[in-house]
Coordinates of C-alpha atoms and ligand atoms in Angstrom, one line a residue:
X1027 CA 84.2 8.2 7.6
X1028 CA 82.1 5.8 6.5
X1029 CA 79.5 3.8 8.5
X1030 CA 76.0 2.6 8.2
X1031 CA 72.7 2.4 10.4
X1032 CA 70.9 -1.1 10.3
X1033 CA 67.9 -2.3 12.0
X1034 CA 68.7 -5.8 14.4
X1035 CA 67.7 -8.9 12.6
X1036 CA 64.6 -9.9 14.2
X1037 CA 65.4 -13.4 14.1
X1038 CA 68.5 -13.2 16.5
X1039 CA 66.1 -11.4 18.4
X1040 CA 63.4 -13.8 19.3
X1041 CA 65.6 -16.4 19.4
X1042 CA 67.7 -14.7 22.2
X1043 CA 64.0 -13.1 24.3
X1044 CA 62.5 -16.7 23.8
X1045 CA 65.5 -18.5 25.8
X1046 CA 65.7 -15.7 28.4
X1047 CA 61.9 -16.0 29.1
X1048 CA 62.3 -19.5 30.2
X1049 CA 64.7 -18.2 32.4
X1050 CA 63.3 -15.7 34.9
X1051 CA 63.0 -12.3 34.6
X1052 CA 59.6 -10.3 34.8
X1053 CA 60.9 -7.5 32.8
X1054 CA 61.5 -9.8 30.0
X1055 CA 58.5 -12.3 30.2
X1056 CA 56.5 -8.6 30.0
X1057 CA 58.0 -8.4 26.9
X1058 CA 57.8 -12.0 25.2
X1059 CA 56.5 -14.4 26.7
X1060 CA 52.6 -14.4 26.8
X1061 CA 51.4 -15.1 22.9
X1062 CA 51.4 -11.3 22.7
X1063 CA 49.1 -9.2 20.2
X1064 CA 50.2 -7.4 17.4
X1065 CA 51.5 -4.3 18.9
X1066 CA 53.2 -6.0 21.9
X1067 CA 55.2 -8.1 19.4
X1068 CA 56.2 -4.7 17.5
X1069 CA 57.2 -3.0 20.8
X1070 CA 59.3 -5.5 21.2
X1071 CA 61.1 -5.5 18.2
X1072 CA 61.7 -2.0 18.7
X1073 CA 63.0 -1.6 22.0
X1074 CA 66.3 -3.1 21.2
X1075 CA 68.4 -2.4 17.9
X1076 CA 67.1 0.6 16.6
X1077 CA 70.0 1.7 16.5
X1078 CA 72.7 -0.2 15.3
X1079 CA 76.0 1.7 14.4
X1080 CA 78.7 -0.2 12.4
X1081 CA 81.3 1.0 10.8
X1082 CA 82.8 -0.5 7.5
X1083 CA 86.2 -1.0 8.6
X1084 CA 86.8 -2.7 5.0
X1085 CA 87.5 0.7 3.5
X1086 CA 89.2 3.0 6.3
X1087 CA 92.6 4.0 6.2
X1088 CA 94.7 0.6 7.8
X1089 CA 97.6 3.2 9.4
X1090 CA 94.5 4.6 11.4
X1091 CA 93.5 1.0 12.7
X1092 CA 96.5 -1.1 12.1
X1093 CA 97.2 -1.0 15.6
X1094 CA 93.7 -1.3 16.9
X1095 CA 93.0 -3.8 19.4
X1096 CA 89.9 -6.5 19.3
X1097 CA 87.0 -4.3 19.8
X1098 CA 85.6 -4.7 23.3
X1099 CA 82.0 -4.7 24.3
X1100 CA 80.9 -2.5 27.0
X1101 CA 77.0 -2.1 28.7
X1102 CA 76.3 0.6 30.3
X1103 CA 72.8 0.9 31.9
X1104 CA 70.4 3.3 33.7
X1105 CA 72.6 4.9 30.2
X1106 CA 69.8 8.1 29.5
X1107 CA 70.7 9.2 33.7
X1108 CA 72.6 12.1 34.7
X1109 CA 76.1 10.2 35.3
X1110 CA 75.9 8.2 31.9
X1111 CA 75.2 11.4 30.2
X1112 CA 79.1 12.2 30.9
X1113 CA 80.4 8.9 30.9
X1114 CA 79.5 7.9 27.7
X1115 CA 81.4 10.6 25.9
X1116 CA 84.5 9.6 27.8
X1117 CA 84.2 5.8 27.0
X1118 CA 83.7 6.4 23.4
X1119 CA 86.6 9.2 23.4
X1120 CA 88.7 6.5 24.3
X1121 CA 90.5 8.3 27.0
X1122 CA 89.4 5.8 29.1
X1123 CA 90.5 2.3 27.8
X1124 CA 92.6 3.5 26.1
X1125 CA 93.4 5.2 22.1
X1126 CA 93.9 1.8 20.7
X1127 CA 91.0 0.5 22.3
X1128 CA 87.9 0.0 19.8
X1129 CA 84.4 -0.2 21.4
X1130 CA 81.0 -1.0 21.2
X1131 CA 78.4 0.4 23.5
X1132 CA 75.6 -1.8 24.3
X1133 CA 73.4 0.6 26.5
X1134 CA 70.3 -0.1 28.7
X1135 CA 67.5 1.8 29.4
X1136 CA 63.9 1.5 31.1
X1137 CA 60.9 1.4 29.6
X1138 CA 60.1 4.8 30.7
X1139 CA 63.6 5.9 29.7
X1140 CA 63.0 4.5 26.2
X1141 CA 63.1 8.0 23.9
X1142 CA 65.2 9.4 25.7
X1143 CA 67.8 6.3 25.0
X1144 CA 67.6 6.9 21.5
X1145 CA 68.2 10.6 22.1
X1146 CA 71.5 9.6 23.9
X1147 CA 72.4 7.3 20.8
X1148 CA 71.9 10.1 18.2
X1149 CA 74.3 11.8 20.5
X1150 CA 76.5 9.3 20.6
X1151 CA 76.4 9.0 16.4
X1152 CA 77.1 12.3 16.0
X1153 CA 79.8 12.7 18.1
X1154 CA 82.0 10.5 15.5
X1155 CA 84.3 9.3 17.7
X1156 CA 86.5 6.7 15.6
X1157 CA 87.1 4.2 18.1
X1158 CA 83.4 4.0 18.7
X1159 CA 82.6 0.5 16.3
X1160 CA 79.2 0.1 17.3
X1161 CA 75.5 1.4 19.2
X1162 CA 73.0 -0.5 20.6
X1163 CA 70.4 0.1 22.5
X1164 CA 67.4 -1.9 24.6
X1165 CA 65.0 -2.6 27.8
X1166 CA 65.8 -6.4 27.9
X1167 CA 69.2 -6.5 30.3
X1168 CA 69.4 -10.2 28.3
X1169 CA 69.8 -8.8 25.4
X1170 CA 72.0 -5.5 26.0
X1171 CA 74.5 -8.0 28.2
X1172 CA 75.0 -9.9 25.5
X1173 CA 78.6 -11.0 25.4
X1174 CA 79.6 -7.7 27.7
X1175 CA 83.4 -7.6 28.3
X1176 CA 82.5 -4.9 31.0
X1177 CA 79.0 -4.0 32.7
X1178 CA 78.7 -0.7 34.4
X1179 CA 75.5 -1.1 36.4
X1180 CA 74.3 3.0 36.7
X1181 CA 71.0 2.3 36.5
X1182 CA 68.7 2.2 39.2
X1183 CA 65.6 4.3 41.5
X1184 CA 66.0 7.2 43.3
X1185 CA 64.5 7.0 46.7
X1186 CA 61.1 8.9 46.7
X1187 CA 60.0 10.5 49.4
X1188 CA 59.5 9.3 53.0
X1189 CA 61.1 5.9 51.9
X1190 CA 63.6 4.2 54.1
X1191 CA 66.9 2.5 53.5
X1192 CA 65.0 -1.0 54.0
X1193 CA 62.5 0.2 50.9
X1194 CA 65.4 1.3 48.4
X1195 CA 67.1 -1.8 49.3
X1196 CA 64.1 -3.7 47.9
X1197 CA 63.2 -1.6 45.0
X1198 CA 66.7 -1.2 43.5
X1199 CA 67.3 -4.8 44.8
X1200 CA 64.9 -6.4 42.3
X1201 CA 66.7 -4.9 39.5
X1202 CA 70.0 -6.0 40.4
X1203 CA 68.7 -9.9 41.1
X1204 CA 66.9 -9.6 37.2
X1205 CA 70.2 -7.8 36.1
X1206 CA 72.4 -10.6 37.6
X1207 CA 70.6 -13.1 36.0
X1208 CA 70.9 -11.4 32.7
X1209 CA 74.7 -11.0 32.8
X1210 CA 74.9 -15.0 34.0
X1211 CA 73.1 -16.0 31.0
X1212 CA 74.7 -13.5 28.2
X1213 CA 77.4 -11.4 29.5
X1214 CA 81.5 -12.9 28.7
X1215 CA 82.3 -15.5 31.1
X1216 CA 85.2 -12.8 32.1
X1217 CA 82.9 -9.9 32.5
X1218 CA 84.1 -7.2 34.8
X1219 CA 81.1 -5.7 36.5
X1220 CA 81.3 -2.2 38.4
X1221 CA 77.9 -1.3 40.0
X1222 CA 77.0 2.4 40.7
X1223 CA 73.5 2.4 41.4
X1224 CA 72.9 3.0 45.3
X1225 CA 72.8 1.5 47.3
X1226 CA 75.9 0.3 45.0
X1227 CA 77.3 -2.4 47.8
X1228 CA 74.7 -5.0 48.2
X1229 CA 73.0 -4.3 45.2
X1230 CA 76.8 -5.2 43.4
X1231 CA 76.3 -8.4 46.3
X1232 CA 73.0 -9.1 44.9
X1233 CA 74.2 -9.2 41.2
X1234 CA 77.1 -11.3 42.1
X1235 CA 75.3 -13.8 44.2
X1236 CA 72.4 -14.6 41.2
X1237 CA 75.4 -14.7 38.4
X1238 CA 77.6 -17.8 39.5
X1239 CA 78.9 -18.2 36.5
X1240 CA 81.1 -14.7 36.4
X1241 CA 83.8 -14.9 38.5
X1242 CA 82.5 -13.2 42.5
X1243 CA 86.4 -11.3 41.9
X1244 CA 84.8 -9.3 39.3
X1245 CA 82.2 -7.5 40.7
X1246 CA 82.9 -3.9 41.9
X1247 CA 81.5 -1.0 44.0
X1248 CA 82.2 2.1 43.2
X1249 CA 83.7 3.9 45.5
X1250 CA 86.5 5.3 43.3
X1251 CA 84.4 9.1 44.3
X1252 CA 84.8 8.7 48.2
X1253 CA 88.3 7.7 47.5
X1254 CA 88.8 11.3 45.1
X1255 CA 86.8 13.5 47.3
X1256 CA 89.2 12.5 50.0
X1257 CA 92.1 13.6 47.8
X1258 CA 90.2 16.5 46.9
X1259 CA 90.4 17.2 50.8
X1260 CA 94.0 16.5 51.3
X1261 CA 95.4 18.3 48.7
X1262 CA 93.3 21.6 50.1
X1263 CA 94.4 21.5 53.4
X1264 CA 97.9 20.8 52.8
X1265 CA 98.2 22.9 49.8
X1266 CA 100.2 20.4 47.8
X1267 CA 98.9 19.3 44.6
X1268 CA 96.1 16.0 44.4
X1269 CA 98.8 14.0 42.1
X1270 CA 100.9 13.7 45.0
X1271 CA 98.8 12.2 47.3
X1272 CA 99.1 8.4 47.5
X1273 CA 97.4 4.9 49.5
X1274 CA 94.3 7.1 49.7
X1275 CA 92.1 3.8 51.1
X1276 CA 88.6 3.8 51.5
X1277 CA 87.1 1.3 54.0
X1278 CA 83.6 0.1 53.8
X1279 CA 80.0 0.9 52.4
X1280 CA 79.7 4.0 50.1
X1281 CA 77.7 5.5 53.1
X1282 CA 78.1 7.7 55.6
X1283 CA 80.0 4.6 57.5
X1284 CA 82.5 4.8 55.0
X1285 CA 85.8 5.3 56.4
X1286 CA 88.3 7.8 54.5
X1287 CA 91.9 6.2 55.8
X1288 CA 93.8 8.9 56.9
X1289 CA 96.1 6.6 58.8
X1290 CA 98.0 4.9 55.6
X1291 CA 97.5 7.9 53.3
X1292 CA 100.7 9.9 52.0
X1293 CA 101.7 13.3 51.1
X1294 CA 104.5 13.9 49.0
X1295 CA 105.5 10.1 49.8
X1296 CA 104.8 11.0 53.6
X1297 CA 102.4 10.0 55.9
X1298 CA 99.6 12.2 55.7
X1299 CA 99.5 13.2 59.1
X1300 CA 103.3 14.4 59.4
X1301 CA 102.3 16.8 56.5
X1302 CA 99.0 17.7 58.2
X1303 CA 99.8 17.7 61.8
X1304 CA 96.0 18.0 63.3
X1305 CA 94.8 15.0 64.4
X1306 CA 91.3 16.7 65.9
X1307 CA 91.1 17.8 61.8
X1308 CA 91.5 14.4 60.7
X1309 CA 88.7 12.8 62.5
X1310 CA 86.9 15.8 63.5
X1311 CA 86.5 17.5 60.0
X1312 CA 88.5 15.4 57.4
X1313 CA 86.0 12.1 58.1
X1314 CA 82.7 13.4 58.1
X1315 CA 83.5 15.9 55.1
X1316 CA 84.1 13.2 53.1
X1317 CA 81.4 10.9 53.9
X1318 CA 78.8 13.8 53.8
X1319 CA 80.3 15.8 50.7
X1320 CA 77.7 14.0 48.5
X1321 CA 75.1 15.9 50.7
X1322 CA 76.6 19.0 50.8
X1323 CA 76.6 19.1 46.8
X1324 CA 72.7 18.5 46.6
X1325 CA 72.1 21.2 49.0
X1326 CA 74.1 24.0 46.7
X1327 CA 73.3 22.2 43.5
X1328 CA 70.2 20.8 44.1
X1329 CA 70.9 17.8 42.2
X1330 CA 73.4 14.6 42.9
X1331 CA 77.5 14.7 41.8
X1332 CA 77.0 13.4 38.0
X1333 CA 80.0 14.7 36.5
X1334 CA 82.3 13.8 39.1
X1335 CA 80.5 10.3 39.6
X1336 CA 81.1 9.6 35.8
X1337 CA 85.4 10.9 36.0
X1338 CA 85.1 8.5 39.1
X1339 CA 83.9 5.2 37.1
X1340 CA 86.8 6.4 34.4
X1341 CA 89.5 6.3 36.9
X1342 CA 87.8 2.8 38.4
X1343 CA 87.8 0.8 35.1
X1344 CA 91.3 3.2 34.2
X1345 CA 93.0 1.5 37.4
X1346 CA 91.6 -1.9 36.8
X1347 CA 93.4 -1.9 33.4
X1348 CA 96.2 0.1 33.9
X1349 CA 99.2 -1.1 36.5
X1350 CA 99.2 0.3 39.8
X1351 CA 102.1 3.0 40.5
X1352 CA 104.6 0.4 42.9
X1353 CA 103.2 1.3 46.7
X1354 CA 100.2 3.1 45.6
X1355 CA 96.7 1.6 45.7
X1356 CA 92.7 2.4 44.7
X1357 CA 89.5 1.6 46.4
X1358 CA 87.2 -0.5 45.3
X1359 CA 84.0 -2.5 46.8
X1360 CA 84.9 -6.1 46.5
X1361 CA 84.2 -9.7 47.7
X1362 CA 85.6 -9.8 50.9
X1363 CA 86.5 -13.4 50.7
X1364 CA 89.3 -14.4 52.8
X1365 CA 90.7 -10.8 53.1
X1366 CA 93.7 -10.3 55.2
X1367 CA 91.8 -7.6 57.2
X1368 CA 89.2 -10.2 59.1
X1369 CA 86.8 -8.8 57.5
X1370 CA 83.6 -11.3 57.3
X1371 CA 83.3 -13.2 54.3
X1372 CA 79.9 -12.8 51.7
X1373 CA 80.1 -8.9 52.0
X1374 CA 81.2 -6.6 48.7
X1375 CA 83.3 -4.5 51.1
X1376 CA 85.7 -1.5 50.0
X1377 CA 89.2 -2.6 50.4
X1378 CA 92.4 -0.9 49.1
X1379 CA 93.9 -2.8 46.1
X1380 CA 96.2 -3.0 43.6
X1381 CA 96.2 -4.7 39.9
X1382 CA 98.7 -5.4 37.3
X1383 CA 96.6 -3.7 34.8
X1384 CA 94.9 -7.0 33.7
X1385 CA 91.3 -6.2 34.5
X1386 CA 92.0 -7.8 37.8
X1387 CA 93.3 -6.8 41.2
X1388 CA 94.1 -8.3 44.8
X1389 CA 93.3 -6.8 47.7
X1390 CA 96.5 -4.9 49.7
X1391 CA 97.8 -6.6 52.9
X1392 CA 100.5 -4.0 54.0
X1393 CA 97.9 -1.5 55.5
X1394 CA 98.5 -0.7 59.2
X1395 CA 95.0 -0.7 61.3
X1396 CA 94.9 1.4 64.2
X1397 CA 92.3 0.8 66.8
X1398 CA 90.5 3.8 65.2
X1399 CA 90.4 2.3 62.0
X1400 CA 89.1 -1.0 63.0
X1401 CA 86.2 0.7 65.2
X1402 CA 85.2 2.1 62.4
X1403 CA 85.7 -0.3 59.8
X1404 CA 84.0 -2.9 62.9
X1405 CA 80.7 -0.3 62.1
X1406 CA 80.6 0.1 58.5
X1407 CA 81.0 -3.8 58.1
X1408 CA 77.9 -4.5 60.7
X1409 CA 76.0 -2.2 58.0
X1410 CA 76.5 -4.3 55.3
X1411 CA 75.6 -7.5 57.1
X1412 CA 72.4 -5.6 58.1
X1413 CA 71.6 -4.6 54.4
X1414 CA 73.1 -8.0 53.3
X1415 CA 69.8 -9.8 55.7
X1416 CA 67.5 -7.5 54.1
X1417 CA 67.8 -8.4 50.9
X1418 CA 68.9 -12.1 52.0
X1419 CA 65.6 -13.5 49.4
X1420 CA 66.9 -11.6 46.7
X1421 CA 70.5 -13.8 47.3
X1422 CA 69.2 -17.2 48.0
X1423 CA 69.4 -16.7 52.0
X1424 CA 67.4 -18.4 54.1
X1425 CA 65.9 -16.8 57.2
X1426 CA 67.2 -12.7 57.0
X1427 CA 65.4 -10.9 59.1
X1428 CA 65.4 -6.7 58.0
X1429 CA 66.4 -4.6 60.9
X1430 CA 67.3 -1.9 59.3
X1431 CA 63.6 -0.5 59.1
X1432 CA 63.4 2.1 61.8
X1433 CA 66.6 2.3 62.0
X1434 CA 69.4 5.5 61.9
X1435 CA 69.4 6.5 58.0
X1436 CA 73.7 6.5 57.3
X1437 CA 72.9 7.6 53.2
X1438 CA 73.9 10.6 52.2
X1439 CA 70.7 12.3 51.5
X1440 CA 69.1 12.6 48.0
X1441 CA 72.5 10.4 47.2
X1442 CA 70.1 7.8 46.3
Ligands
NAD549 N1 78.4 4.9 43.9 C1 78.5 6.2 43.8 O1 79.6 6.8 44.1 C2 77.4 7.1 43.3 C3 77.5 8.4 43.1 C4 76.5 9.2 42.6 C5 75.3 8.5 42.2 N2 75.2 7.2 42.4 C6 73.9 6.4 42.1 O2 73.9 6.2 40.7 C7 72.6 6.0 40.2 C8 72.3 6.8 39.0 O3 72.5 8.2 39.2 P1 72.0 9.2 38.1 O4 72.3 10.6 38.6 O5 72.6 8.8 36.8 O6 70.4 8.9 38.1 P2 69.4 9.3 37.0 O7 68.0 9.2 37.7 O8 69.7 10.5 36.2 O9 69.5 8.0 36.0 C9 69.1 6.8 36.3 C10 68.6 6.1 35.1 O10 68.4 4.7 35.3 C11 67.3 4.3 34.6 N3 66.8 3.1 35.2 C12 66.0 2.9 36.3 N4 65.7 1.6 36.4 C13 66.4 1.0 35.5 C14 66.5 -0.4 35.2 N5 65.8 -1.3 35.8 N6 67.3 -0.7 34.1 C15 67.9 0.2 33.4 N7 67.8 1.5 33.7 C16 67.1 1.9 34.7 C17 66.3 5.5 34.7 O11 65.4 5.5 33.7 C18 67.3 6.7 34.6 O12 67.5 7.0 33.2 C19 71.7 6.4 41.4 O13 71.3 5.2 42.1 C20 72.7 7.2 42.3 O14 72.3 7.2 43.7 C21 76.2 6.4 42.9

């Protein structure tokens, strides 16, 4: 196979840093935007394109890539973490868009995770996956967005010690608003967005609210790994296999106010709880396991699900562009914009949906709610308007007022 390794044209560049600078974000303007000395300006140039993988698709054999589609272009960030570790391999495997589906990686990293980002494209180069057309790495989220057909926001702080909810909220907020500005600027006007970084609901509200030009549809929670753990649950208690488990819903914020929807989930084609004929189970056991199971996997592992996180972002973006089996649906954290489930407007709210296999998706309306379901949907919706008021500068809000500070902590801990 043949490819070669170029540095990034430093033109393209400055051009590209100069225009964000005018723009916004202190991460850049760090960069570029004060006449910067000597070594500044050669920091710079390095942080972005050192590696630049194309191959030379002039020469290869045309019954390989005949039936190749137009290469996408995929960003990835916080892409030297534990989760993009095994993502990565899976995008550029093409098992998950598909083994027609060309790709470039455009990966972003922080400052401090700047070696080790080069580390992960060696990786990536030496894996020589074919459908894999191109590497690039950076700090500048300007930059690395540039023309993204997909953004899978991974990157983000983990809580330190003795900091609250209210704090993370902040901390990771700030990336998200810089981040949101970046994919307005450079990303495809079509970009689908999926946020991971906890906490992954408002911080996706955050990005969508300071990138008005990308669709609010296509921004995305993840919460594809609640959704699977409560398979995972299902299919051990009633013994039947995970693949025949169906309208497995998650409600909510990827908390521990999450709501795991026994009520509309099937067995076999069944409802769930004709299979599994314990209701004190389903609420009493089934629930919290679920919304805990994150937790429990620190305590025995001593790390957060990474492996598991990253099969959970495949089978997101795999049901976004894949059709939905007829009757079946995935969860997802979307707008909640004139849902049929009176939910409140302005929140990025977990829903079960469907899509065509387009990239998009609608929300279902055929899902029975029981007065269970809406108690608890009632609570992990008043969370998200709480969070949604802390961050409330960060969106352009007037007048939020945090009262989260103090306040019961509902994330799994060492989640985030
Ligand atoms: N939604 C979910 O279901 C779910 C599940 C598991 C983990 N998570 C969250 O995913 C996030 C990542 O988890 P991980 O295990 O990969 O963490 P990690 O600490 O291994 O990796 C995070 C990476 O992000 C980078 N980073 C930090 N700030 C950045 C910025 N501004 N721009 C770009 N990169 C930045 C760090 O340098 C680090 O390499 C965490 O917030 C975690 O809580 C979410």
């Amino acid at each position: 196979m043949a490819f070669s390794m170029k540095q990034r044209a430093n033109t393209g560049l400055a051009r590209k840093a100069t225009a964000a600078t005018s723009r916004v974000p202190a991460m850049v303007v760090r960069a570029v935007a004060a006449p910067a000395p000597p070594a500044a300006a050669t920091e710079t140039k390095n942080a972005f394109g050192v590696f630049r993988l194309s191959y030379d698709t002039q020469n290869e054999d045309p019954s390989l890539t005949r039936s190749w589609k137009k290469t996408i272009k995929v960003a990835v960030t916080g892409a030297s973490g534990n989760i993009s570790n095994h993502l990565l391999f899976m995008l550029a495997s093409g098992e998950v868009y598909g083994k027609d589906q060309p790709i470039a990686l455009q990966l972003l990293g922080s400052e401090r995770s700047k070696e080790a980002l080069e580390g992960v494209a060696m990786e990536l180069e030496d894996s020589l996956y074919p459908l894999l057309r191109e590497v690039s790495i950076g700090t500048d989220p300007y930059e690395v967005f540039g023309d993204a057909d997909w953004a899978l926001m991974i990157g983000a702080k983990p809580r330190g010690p003795g900091m609250e909810r209210a704090d993370l909220l902040q901390q990771n907020g700030e990336i998200f608003q810089v981040q949101g500005r970046a994919l307005n600027e450079s990303a495809s006007r079509n970009c689908k967005v999926i946020v991971v970084g906890n906490p992954c609901n408002t911080n996706a509200l955050i990005a969508m609210e300071n990138a008005p030009n990308i669709p609010r549809k296509n921004f995305h929670a993840l919460t594809r790994l609640d959704e699977n753990r409560a398979k995972c649950q299902l299919a051990l208690k009633s013994g039947k296999f995970y693949t025949s488990i169906s309208r497995m819903a998650i409600w909510g914020n990827h908390s521990t106010t999450q709501v795991p929807d026994y009520v509309n989930a099937r067995i076999g084609g069944m409802p769930a709880t004709d299979i599994i004929r314990d209701m004190k189970w389903f609420r009493e056991e089934f629930t919290p396991k679920v919304a805990l199971r994150g937790g429990a996997l620190i305590k025995k592992w001593g790390r957060s699900s990474a492996a598991s996180t990253a099969v959970s972002v495949a089978d997101a973006i795999r049901s976004l562009v894949t059709p939905t089996a007829p009757g079946d649906c995935f969860s997802t954290g979307v707008i909640s914009d004139g849902n049929p489930y009176g939910v409140r407007d302005g929140l990025i709210f977990s829903f079960p949906c469907r899509s065509k296999g387009d990239g998009d998706y609608e929300i279902c309306d055929n899902f029975l709610v029981d007065e269970w379901l809406r108690n608890k949907i009632r609570a992990s919706e008043d969370e998200l308007q709480k969070e949604k008021e802390c961050v409330s500068h960060l969106i352009g809000m007037m007048g939020g007022a945090c009262s989260l500070r103090g306040a019961e902590d509902t994330t799994v801990p060492g989640e985030v």
